[in-house]
XYZ file of C-alpha atoms in Angstrom:
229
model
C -6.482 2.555 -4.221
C -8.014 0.697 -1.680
C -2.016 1.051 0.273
C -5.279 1.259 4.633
C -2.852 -1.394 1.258
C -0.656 -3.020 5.733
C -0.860 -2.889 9.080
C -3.413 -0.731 8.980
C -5.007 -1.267 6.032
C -8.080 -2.734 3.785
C -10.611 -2.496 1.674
C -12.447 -5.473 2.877
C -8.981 -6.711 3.782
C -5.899 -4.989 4.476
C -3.165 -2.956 7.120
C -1.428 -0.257 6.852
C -2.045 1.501 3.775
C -5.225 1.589 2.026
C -5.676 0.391 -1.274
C -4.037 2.245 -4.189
C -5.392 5.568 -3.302
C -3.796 8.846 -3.698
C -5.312 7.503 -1.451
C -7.211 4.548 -2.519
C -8.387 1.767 -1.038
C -11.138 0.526 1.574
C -10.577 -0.547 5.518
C -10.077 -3.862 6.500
C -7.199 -6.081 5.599
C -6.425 -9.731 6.288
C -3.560 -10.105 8.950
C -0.597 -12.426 8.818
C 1.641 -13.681 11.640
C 4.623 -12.005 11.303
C 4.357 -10.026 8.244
C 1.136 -8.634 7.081
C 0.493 -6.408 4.273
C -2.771 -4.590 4.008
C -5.146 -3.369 6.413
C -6.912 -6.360 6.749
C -3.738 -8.225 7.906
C -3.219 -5.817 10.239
C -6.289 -5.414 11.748
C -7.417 -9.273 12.356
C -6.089 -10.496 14.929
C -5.826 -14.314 13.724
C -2.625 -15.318 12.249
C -2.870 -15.700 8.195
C -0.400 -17.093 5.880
C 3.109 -16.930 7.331
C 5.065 -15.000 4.798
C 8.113 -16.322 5.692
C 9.802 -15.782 1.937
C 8.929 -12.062 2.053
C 10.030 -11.613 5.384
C 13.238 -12.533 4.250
C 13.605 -10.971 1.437
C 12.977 -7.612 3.279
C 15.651 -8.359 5.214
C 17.752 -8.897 2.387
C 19.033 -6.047 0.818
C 18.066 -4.917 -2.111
C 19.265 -2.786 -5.096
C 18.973 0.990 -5.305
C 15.978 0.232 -8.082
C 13.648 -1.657 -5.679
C 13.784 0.474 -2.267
C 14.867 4.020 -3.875
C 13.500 6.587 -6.224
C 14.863 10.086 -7.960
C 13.568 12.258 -4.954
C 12.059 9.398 -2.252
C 12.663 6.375 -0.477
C 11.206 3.064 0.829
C 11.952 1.749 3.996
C 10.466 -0.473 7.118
C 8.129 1.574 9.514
C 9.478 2.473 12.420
C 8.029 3.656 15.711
C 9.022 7.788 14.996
C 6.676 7.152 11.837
C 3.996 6.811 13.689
C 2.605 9.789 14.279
C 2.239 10.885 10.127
C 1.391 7.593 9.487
C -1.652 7.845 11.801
C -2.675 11.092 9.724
C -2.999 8.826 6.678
C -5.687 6.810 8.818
C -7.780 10.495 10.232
C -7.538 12.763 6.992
C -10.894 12.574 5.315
C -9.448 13.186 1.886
C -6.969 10.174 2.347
C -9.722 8.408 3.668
C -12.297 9.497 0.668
C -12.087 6.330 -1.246
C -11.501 4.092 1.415
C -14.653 3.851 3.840
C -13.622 6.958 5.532
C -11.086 7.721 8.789
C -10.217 4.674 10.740
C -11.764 4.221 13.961
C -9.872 4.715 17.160
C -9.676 0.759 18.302
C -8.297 -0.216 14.927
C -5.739 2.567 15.462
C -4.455 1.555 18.763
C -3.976 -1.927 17.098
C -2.343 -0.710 14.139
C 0.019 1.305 16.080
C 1.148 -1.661 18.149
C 1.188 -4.224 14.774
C 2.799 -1.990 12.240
C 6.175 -0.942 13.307
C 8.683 -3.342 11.659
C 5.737 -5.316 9.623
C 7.487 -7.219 6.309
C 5.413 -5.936 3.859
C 4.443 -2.554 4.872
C 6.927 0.592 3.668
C 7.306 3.940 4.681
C 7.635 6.345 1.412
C 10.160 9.170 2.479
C 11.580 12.272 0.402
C 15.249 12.293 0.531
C 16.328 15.948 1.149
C 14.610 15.785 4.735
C 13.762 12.286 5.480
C 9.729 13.797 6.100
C 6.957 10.820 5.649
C 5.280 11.093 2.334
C 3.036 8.095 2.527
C 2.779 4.377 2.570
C 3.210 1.766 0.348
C 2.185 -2.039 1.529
C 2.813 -5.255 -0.664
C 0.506 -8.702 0.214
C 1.766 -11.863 -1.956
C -1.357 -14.123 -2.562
C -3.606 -11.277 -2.286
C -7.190 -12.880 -3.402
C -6.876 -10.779 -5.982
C -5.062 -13.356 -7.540
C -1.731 -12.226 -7.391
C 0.933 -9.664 -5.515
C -0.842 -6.462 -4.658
C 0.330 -3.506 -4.004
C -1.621 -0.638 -2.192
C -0.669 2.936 -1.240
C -1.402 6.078 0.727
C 0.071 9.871 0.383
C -0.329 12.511 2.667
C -2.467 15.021 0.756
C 0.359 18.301 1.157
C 2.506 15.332 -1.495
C 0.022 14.744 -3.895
C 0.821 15.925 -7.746
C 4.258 16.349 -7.059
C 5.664 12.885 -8.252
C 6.937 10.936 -5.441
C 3.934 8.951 -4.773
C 4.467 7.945 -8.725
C 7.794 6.928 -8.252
C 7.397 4.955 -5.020
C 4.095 3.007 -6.257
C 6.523 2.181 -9.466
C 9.534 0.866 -6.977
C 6.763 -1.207 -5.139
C 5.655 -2.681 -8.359
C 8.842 -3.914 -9.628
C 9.872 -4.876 -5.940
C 6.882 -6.774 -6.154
C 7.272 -8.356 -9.300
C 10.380 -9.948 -8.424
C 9.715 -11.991 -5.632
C 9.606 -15.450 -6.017
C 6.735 -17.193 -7.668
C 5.836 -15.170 -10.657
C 2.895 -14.001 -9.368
C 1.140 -11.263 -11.683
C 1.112 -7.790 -9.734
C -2.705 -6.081 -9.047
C -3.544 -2.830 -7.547
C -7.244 -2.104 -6.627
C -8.641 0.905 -6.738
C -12.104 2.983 -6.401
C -13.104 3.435 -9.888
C -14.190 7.102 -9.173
C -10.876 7.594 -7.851
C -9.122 9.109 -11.064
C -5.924 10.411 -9.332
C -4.498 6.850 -8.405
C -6.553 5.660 -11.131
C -4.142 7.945 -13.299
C -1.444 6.901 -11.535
C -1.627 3.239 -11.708
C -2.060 3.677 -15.037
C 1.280 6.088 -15.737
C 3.242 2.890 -14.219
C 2.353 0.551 -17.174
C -0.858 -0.762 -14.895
C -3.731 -1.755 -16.906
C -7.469 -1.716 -15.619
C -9.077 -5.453 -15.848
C -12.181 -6.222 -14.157
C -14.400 -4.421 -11.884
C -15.986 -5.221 -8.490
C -18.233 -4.190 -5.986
C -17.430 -3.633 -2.652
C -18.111 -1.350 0.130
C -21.255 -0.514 -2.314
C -18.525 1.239 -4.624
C -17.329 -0.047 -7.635
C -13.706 -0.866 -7.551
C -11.385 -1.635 -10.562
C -8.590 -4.563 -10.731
C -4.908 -3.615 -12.322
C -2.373 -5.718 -13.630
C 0.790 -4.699 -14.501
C 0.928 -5.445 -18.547
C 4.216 -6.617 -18.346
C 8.285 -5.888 -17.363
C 8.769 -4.025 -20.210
C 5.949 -1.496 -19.877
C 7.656 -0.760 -16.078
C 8.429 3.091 -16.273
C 9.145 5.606 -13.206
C 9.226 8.861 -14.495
């Protein structure tokens, strides 16, 4: 999906991760003072919409079903996750669906913006803590809703964890205040996260054009089709 979905992020607008994408999304998000959430909010350097609510409830903590999966966990980005992190914003196959490897001056921002960003979350395995991917979250996304957008490194792909963490996200996401339906966008020739967005209870909706690609919209059908498997 289009997850560079926060601080160093978007598909025509976001930070860190690209969109859904097993890796998914495009490069340029919309950036927001002290909490951005795709790679466009990381990467503009104008201060957006404060997201003052999610900022706090970041710091608030949460259940075991919103920042932790069977085999992986969420957490803030720190500093030492720099260095994978940056691999998600180089490797070509991350980068397939998502306007290719970031360049070096969006980098040096990122890595200055993204440490500690509300919004942004670094997907870990729990037997030895090693980065998986990243998962970003951007409430009033002009998608029209809460989106969520991801990136896995590609030696985690197939092996479930970037399933589970995308599903945590989602449900994280759906419970923040507001009500606000969840999205995920994604390259519509990307049939990995397609497949995976879709495995989460994520229905395709409509379809856009951007980057000269077409890109499909997701909405979650509803709470009770939330599954991690």
């Amino acid at each position: 999906m289009p997850v560079d979905q926060v601080t160093g992020l978007p598909r025509g607008k976001h930070p860190g991760s690209d969109h859904p994408g097993v890796a998914g999304h495009d490069d340029q998000h919309r950036r927001a003072p002290t909490l951005a959430i795709t790679e466009r909010d990381i990467d503009r350097r104008e201060p957006q919409i404060a997201l003052r609510e999610l900022a706090r409830l970041i710091d608030r903590p949460r259940g075991a079903s919103h920042d932790a999966t069977r085999d992986g966990r969420l957490g803030p980005v720190t500093a030492e996750d720099l260095p994978s992190i940056e691999r998600l914003w180089r490797d070509e196959r991350v980068r397939r669906f998502l306007g290719g490897p970031v360049t070096e001056d969006k980098i040096a921002v990122r890595h200055r913006r993204l440490p500690g960003t509300p919004g942004a979350f670094a997907v870990k395995d729990r037997p030895k803590a090693q980065l998986v991917g990243m998962v970003t979250i951007e409430p009033d996304s002009p998608r029209g809703g809460t989106e969520v957008s991801y990136t896995f490194l590609p030696e985690w792909w197939g092996r479930g964890l970037g399933r589970e963490a995308v599903a945590a996200a989602v449900e994280w996401a759906r419970d923040l205040p507001g009500g606000n339906p969840v999205v995920a966008v994604t390259q519509s020739a990307n049939t990995g996260s397609r497949r995976l967005l879709e495995a989460i209870g994520m229905v395709a909706g409509a379809e856009v054009v951007e980057y000269g690609e077409p890109q499909t919209v997701y909405r979650l059908r509803s709470p009770a089709h939330m599954r991690q498997k």
